[in-house]
Tab-separated table of C-alpha atoms in Angstrom:
chain	number	residue	atom	x	y	z
X	25	UNK	CA	0.011	0.201	-0.092
X	26	UNK	CA	0.648	3.710	-0.005
X	27	UNK	CA	2.014	5.993	2.210
X	28	UNK	CA	-0.736	6.459	5.534
X	29	UNK	CA	-0.298	8.720	8.625
X	30	UNK	CA	-0.715	7.361	11.456
X	31	UNK	CA	-1.555	9.764	13.968
X	32	UNK	CA	-3.664	13.204	13.995
X	33	UNK	CA	-1.388	15.957	12.879
X	34	UNK	CA	-1.162	19.124	15.175
X	35	UNK	CA	0.185	22.408	14.759
X	36	UNK	CA	3.622	23.587	15.661
X	37	UNK	CA	3.444	25.384	19.111
X	38	UNK	CA	3.103	29.154	19.246
X	39	UNK	CA	6.768	30.666	19.741
X	40	UNK	CA	8.307	33.878	19.847
X	41	UNK	CA	11.183	34.674	16.747
X	42	UNK	CA	13.133	35.802	19.318
X	43	UNK	CA	13.918	35.639	23.214
X	44	UNK	CA	13.345	38.546	25.588
X	45	UNK	CA	16.812	39.615	26.939
X	46	UNK	CA	15.333	40.280	30.090
X	47	UNK	CA	14.222	36.629	31.006
X	48	UNK	CA	17.584	35.239	29.472
X	49	UNK	CA	20.209	34.414	32.124
X	50	UNK	CA	23.742	34.341	30.851
X	51	UNK	CA	24.916	32.133	33.337
X	52	UNK	CA	23.201	29.140	31.062
X	53	UNK	CA	25.451	30.191	28.295
X	54	UNK	CA	28.037	27.860	27.284
X	55	UNK	CA	31.075	28.933	29.963
X	56	UNK	CA	33.038	26.956	31.970
X	57	UNK	CA	32.940	29.558	34.867
X	58	UNK	CA	29.146	28.700	35.302
X	59	UNK	CA	29.658	24.771	34.362
X	60	UNK	CA	29.397	22.938	37.201
X	61	UNK	CA	30.996	19.401	35.951
X	62	UNK	CA	34.131	21.559	35.605
X	63	UNK	CA	36.297	20.905	38.791
X	64	UNK	CA	38.306	23.592	40.506
X	65	UNK	CA	41.174	22.679	42.473
X	66	UNK	CA	44.420	20.617	42.383
X	67	UNK	CA	43.803	18.174	39.239
X	68	UNK	CA	46.241	16.099	40.674
X	69	UNK	CA	44.327	15.071	43.745
X	70	UNK	CA	42.000	12.349	43.475
X	71	UNK	CA	38.269	13.006	43.063
X	72	UNK	CA	37.197	10.811	45.273
X	73	UNK	CA	33.092	10.849	45.608
X	74	UNK	CA	30.823	9.044	48.163
X	75	UNK	CA	28.286	7.218	46.687
X	76	UNK	CA	25.567	9.700	48.344
X	77	UNK	CA	26.909	12.299	45.886
X	78	UNK	CA	25.391	10.690	43.064
X	79	UNK	CA	22.283	13.311	42.118
X	80	UNK	CA	18.852	11.228	42.144
X	81	UNK	CA	17.296	11.336	38.985
X	82	UNK	CA	13.827	11.909	40.451
X	83	UNK	CA	14.736	14.603	42.813
X	84	UNK	CA	16.266	16.327	39.460
X	85	UNK	CA	13.524	15.967	37.514
X	86	UNK	CA	10.886	17.377	40.055
X	87	UNK	CA	13.570	20.620	40.566
X	88	UNK	CA	13.544	20.885	36.869
X	89	UNK	CA	9.934	21.060	36.851
X	90	UNK	CA	9.709	23.339	39.792
X	91	UNK	CA	12.294	25.243	37.947
X	92	UNK	CA	10.051	25.579	34.295
X	93	UNK	CA	6.627	26.209	36.208
X	94	UNK	CA	8.711	29.166	37.929
X	95	UNK	CA	9.800	30.361	34.413
X	96	UNK	CA	6.587	30.545	33.084
X	97	UNK	CA	5.267	32.174	36.129
X	98	UNK	CA	7.579	34.991	35.629
X	99	UNK	CA	7.049	35.386	32.132
X	100	UNK	CA	3.246	35.386	32.950
X	101	UNK	CA	3.839	38.348	35.226
X	102	UNK	CA	6.338	40.004	33.034
X	103	UNK	CA	3.367	40.066	30.246
X	104	UNK	CA	0.673	41.363	32.642
X	105	UNK	CA	2.832	43.915	33.769
X	106	UNK	CA	4.507	45.197	30.003
X	107	UNK	CA	0.910	44.540	28.096
X	108	UNK	CA	-1.939	46.924	29.170
X	109	UNK	CA	-5.425	45.074	30.185
X	110	UNK	CA	-7.842	44.466	27.502
X	111	UNK	CA	-10.772	47.149	27.928
X	112	UNK	CA	-14.519	46.255	29.319
X	113	UNK	CA	-17.025	45.167	26.643
X	114	UNK	CA	-19.699	47.267	25.597
X	115	UNK	CA	-23.363	46.492	26.299
X	116	UNK	CA	-24.381	43.742	24.070
X	117	UNK	CA	-21.081	42.701	23.354
X	118	UNK	CA	-18.679	39.701	24.920
X	119	UNK	CA	-14.852	39.283	24.973
X	120	UNK	CA	-13.317	35.592	24.002
X	121	UNK	CA	-10.324	34.237	22.943
X	122	UNK	CA	-10.006	33.730	19.028
X	123	UNK	CA	-6.713	32.803	17.195
X	124	UNK	CA	-5.545	34.481	14.608
X	125	UNK	CA	-2.922	32.970	13.277
X	126	UNK	CA	-2.261	31.274	9.918
X	127	UNK	CA	-2.309	27.616	11.403
X	128	UNK	CA	-4.585	26.560	13.822
X	129	UNK	CA	-3.485	24.539	16.817
X	130	UNK	CA	-4.870	21.973	19.505
X	131	UNK	CA	-5.184	24.451	22.635
X	132	UNK	CA	-4.436	21.939	25.551
X	133	UNK	CA	-3.768	22.805	29.358
X	134	UNK	CA	-1.140	20.473	29.608
X	135	UNK	CA	1.188	18.721	26.251
X	136	UNK	CA	0.686	15.262	25.923
X	137	UNK	CA	2.666	12.874	28.211
X	138	UNK	CA	3.980	9.448	27.984
X	139	UNK	CA	5.373	7.522	30.412
X	140	UNK	CA	8.179	4.651	29.609
X	141	UNK	CA	9.773	2.349	32.080
X	142	UNK	CA	12.854	0.621	32.065
X	143	UNK	CA	15.045	-1.681	34.453
X	144	UNK	CA	18.997	-1.134	34.861
X	145	UNK	CA	21.205	-3.994	36.354
X	146	UNK	CA	23.036	-2.783	39.886
X	147	UNK	CA	26.298	-1.525	39.604
X	148	UNK	CA	28.913	-1.364	42.334
X	149	UNK	CA	29.998	2.195	43.550
X	150	UNK	CA	33.221	3.144	41.407
X	151	UNK	CA	36.498	2.364	43.018
X	152	UNK	CA	38.741	5.707	44.111
X	153	UNK	CA	41.083	6.570	41.617
X	154	UNK	CA	44.727	6.124	42.434
X	155	UNK	CA	46.925	8.703	42.935
X	156	UNK	CA	48.939	9.572	40.171
X	157	UNK	CA	52.463	9.386	40.113
X	158	UNK	CA	54.978	10.868	37.371
X	159	UNK	CA	56.890	8.412	35.330
X	160	UNK	CA	60.688	8.477	36.555
X	161	UNK	CA	62.733	9.966	34.080
X	162	UNK	CA	66.699	9.456	33.564
X	163	UNK	CA	69.441	6.901	33.675
X	164	UNK	CA	70.600	5.298	37.530
X	165	UNK	CA	74.101	4.784	37.897
X	166	UNK	CA	75.661	3.067	40.792
X	167	UNK	CA	78.847	2.977	42.592
X	168	UNK	CA	81.166	1.579	45.705
X	169	UNK	CA	82.435	3.614	48.355
X	170	UNK	CA	84.814	2.300	51.031
X	171	UNK	CA	85.728	3.238	53.979
X	172	UNK	CA	88.283	6.566	54.483
X	173	UNK	CA	87.347	7.415	50.626
X	174	UNK	CA	85.385	10.467	50.889
X	175	UNK	CA	86.417	12.168	54.435
X	176	UNK	CA	88.549	11.549	57.719
X	177	UNK	CA	85.904	11.875	60.111
X	178	UNK	CA	88.563	12.947	62.991
X	179	UNK	CA	90.255	15.564	60.885
X	180	UNK	CA	87.353	16.744	59.147
X	181	UNK	CA	84.951	17.217	62.413
X	182	UNK	CA	87.795	20.029	64.308
X	183	UNK	CA	86.959	22.886	62.312
X	184	UNK	CA	83.268	22.009	62.878
X	185	UNK	CA	83.966	21.579	66.692
X	186	UNK	CA	86.010	24.788	66.734
X	187	UNK	CA	83.543	26.609	65.279
X	188	UNK	CA	80.620	25.294	67.217
X	189	UNK	CA	82.867	25.813	70.641
X	190	UNK	CA	83.301	29.190	69.614
X	191	UNK	CA	80.013	30.123	68.999
X	192	UNK	CA	78.543	28.755	72.109
X	193	UNK	CA	81.381	30.440	74.346
X	194	UNK	CA	80.734	33.769	72.387
X	195	UNK	CA	76.860	33.226	73.017
X	196	UNK	CA	77.426	32.885	76.318
X	197	UNK	CA	79.710	35.772	76.797
X	198	UNK	CA	76.736	37.821	75.222
X	199	UNK	CA	74.705	36.459	77.636
X	200	UNK	CA	76.545	37.311	80.447
X	201	UNK	CA	77.182	40.699	79.303
X	202	UNK	CA	73.565	41.212	78.591
X	203	UNK	CA	72.389	40.276	81.925
X	204	UNK	CA	75.340	42.640	83.207
X	205	UNK	CA	73.699	45.133	81.515
X	206	UNK	CA	70.239	44.422	82.484
X	207	UNK	CA	71.118	44.438	86.243
X	208	UNK	CA	72.865	47.998	85.398
X	209	UNK	CA	69.817	49.396	83.780
X	210	UNK	CA	67.143	48.393	86.956
X	211	UNK	CA	70.095	49.593	89.474
X	212	UNK	CA	69.528	52.831	87.180
X	213	UNK	CA	66.024	52.669	86.868
X	214	UNK	CA	65.389	51.993	90.774
X	215	UNK	CA	67.634	55.033	91.166
X	216	UNK	CA	65.505	57.162	88.898
X	217	UNK	CA	62.245	56.119	90.699
X	218	UNK	CA	63.581	56.448	94.134
X	219	UNK	CA	65.066	60.468	92.488
X	220	UNK	CA	61.529	60.705	91.239
X	221	UNK	CA	59.583	59.845	94.219
X	222	UNK	CA	61.873	62.299	96.305
X	223	UNK	CA	60.962	64.863	93.479
X	224	UNK	CA	57.529	64.325	94.065
X	225	UNK	CA	57.261	64.388	97.465
X	226	UNK	CA	59.161	67.627	98.091
X	227	UNK	CA	56.979	69.334	95.128
X	228	UNK	CA	53.754	68.026	96.909
X	229	UNK	CA	55.164	69.445	100.291
X	230	UNK	CA	55.828	73.124	98.582
X	231	UNK	CA	52.304	72.982	96.569
X	232	UNK	CA	51.109	72.009	100.186
X	233	UNK	CA	53.223	74.752	102.217
X	234	UNK	CA	51.806	76.897	99.214
X	235	UNK	CA	48.499	76.635	99.605
X	236	UNK	CA	48.544	76.626	103.624
X	237	UNK	CA	50.375	80.498	102.841
X	238	UNK	CA	47.159	81.202	100.259
X	239	UNK	CA	44.580	80.248	103.128
X	240	UNK	CA	46.329	82.011	105.414
X	241	UNK	CA	46.705	84.816	103.688
X	242	UNK	CA	42.892	84.794	102.595
X	243	UNK	CA	41.444	84.449	106.070
X	244	UNK	CA	43.765	87.702	107.265
X	245	UNK	CA	42.357	89.663	104.296
X	246	UNK	CA	38.725	88.499	105.223
X	247	UNK	CA	39.718	89.497	109.002
X	248	UNK	CA	41.440	92.810	107.780
X	249	UNK	CA	38.192	93.382	105.397
X	250	UNK	CA	35.801	92.613	108.447
X	251	UNK	CA	37.924	95.015	110.864
X	252	UNK	CA	37.815	97.843	108.527
X	253	UNK	CA	33.886	97.645	107.667
X	254	UNK	CA	33.488	97.238	111.336
X	255	UNK	CA	35.402	100.442	112.242
X	256	UNK	CA	33.409	102.518	109.401
X	257	UNK	CA	30.110	101.050	110.878
X	258	UNK	CA	31.540	102.001	114.535
X	259	UNK	CA	32.420	105.326	112.945
X	260	UNK	CA	29.264	106.014	111.136
X	261	UNK	CA	27.158	105.638	114.060
X	262	UNK	CA	28.914	107.772	116.369
X	263	UNK	CA	28.993	110.469	114.126
X	264	UNK	CA	24.937	109.911	113.574
X	265	UNK	CA	24.604	109.282	117.458
X	266	UNK	CA	26.842	113.040	117.605
X	267	UNK	CA	24.570	114.870	114.651
X	268	UNK	CA	21.523	113.601	116.353
X	269	UNK	CA	22.373	115.219	120.214
X	270	UNK	CA	23.398	118.130	118.275
X	271	UNK	CA	20.217	118.143	115.971
X	272	UNK	CA	17.467	117.056	118.950
X	273	UNK	CA	19.261	119.150	122.100
X	274	UNK	CA	17.368	122.030	120.736
X	275	UNK	CA	14.221	120.362	119.345
X	276	UNK	CA	13.928	118.303	122.536
X	277	UNK	CA	13.146	121.710	124.443
X	278	UNK	CA	10.812	123.273	121.633
X	279	UNK	CA	8.794	119.764	121.095
X	280	UNK	CA	7.671	119.674	124.909
X	281	UNK	CA	6.871	122.976	125.300
X	282	UNK	CA	4.809	123.080	122.521
X	283	UNK	CA	3.443	120.200	123.827
X	284	UNK	CA	2.827	121.417	126.930
X	285	UNK	CA	1.267	124.722	125.438
X	286	UNK	CA	-1.563	122.830	123.297
X	287	UNK	CA	-2.130	120.733	126.935
X	288	UNK	CA	-0.642	117.487	126.159
X	289	UNK	CA	0.618	117.243	129.023
X	290	UNK	CA	-1.515	118.292	131.981
X	291	UNK	CA	-2.298	117.334	135.826
X	292	UNK	CA	-4.939	114.466	135.776
X	293	UNK	CA	-6.241	115.912	139.341
X	294	UNK	CA	-6.506	119.429	137.739
X	295	UNK	CA	-8.163	117.816	134.475
X	296	UNK	CA	-10.414	115.944	136.580
X	297	UNK	CA	-11.855	118.843	138.935
X	298	UNK	CA	-12.067	121.184	135.726
X	299	UNK	CA	-13.770	118.373	133.525
X	300	UNK	CA	-15.805	116.615	136.065
X	301	UNK	CA	-16.103	118.269	139.591
X	302	UNK	CA	-16.826	121.636	138.340
X	303	UNK	CA	-19.096	121.084	135.944
X	304	UNK	CA	-21.105	118.879	138.347
X	305	UNK	CA	-21.205	121.670	140.937
X	306	UNK	CA	-22.107	124.622	138.294
X	307	UNK	CA	-25.135	122.264	137.486
X	308	UNK	CA	-25.786	121.719	140.750
X	309	UNK	CA	-25.990	125.313	142.078
X	310	UNK	CA	-27.511	126.349	138.952
X	311	UNK	CA	-30.415	123.778	139.650
X	312	UNK	CA	-31.030	124.886	143.556
X	313	UNK	CA	-30.683	128.692	142.398
X	314	UNK	CA	-33.471	127.664	140.047
X	315	UNK	CA	-35.646	125.748	142.809
X	316	UNK	CA	-35.263	129.285	145.060
X	317	UNK	CA	-35.992	131.125	142.457
X	318	UNK	CA	-39.256	129.309	141.992
X	319	UNK	CA	-40.262	129.034	145.450
X	320	UNK	CA	-39.654	133.088	145.462
X	321	UNK	CA	-41.827	133.701	142.535
X	322	UNK	CA	-44.372	131.239	143.469
X	323	UNK	CA	-43.985	133.255	147.049
X	324	UNK	CA	-44.744	136.748	146.117
X	325	UNK	CA	-47.680	135.323	143.717
X	326	UNK	CA	-49.531	134.308	146.637
């Protein structure tokens, strides 16, 4: 027979002609700096991987699916942000999705999937690689040396011993000189500390003496200022008292004369007689005379 196609034809998936530069990761390019398969470090060392370091195909497939889903969501968010929304439909109409491509394609939520199983034989872990040992180069030669052919130990060791003994003596002498110098420096430091302590004590004594002198001077000045103030106060009081005596000497006599003339100073008995007894006596005499005159008038009328 003739040729017959066994599967229903479908259109090619809608792909962009160019990639979006914002969504392209430069690290995914062919660059050995980002390639995980490139081993970094000493290439001579053995790269021994444990059995647990072998990646799991199931986990790798899950990670790939998650990365693909995250990339799709990211592209959708970018498209939603970049492309403005379609305005609402007018009254009596509605929006619907329509393909405008030249070739129609089958739209489905998920692409066609097919499960395939296989069984692999169990393999043992690869043994660790042996250490790299470079190949030896050159030609081997051999010879025989008898006792006394190269050097005489007793003769050759004498200058070495002389050098060792000389260096030991020199080092010992330097250590002794250094110890003596350190002792002299400590003695000089102690003497300097004593002199400095004595000078410090003398300076403190002089400062204390000067402080006491200053305090005594301030106290004497305060006493002198108080004495001068008291003398001035006493002089002012004496001057005021003398002026008062001179001024009030004539005023007192005049004041008392004026007060006595105005009746401020009086005899209580005379005052009581004049103010009380004399008016009472005059009233009594007047009433008696009035009674006598009334009796005499009545007598004449009779």
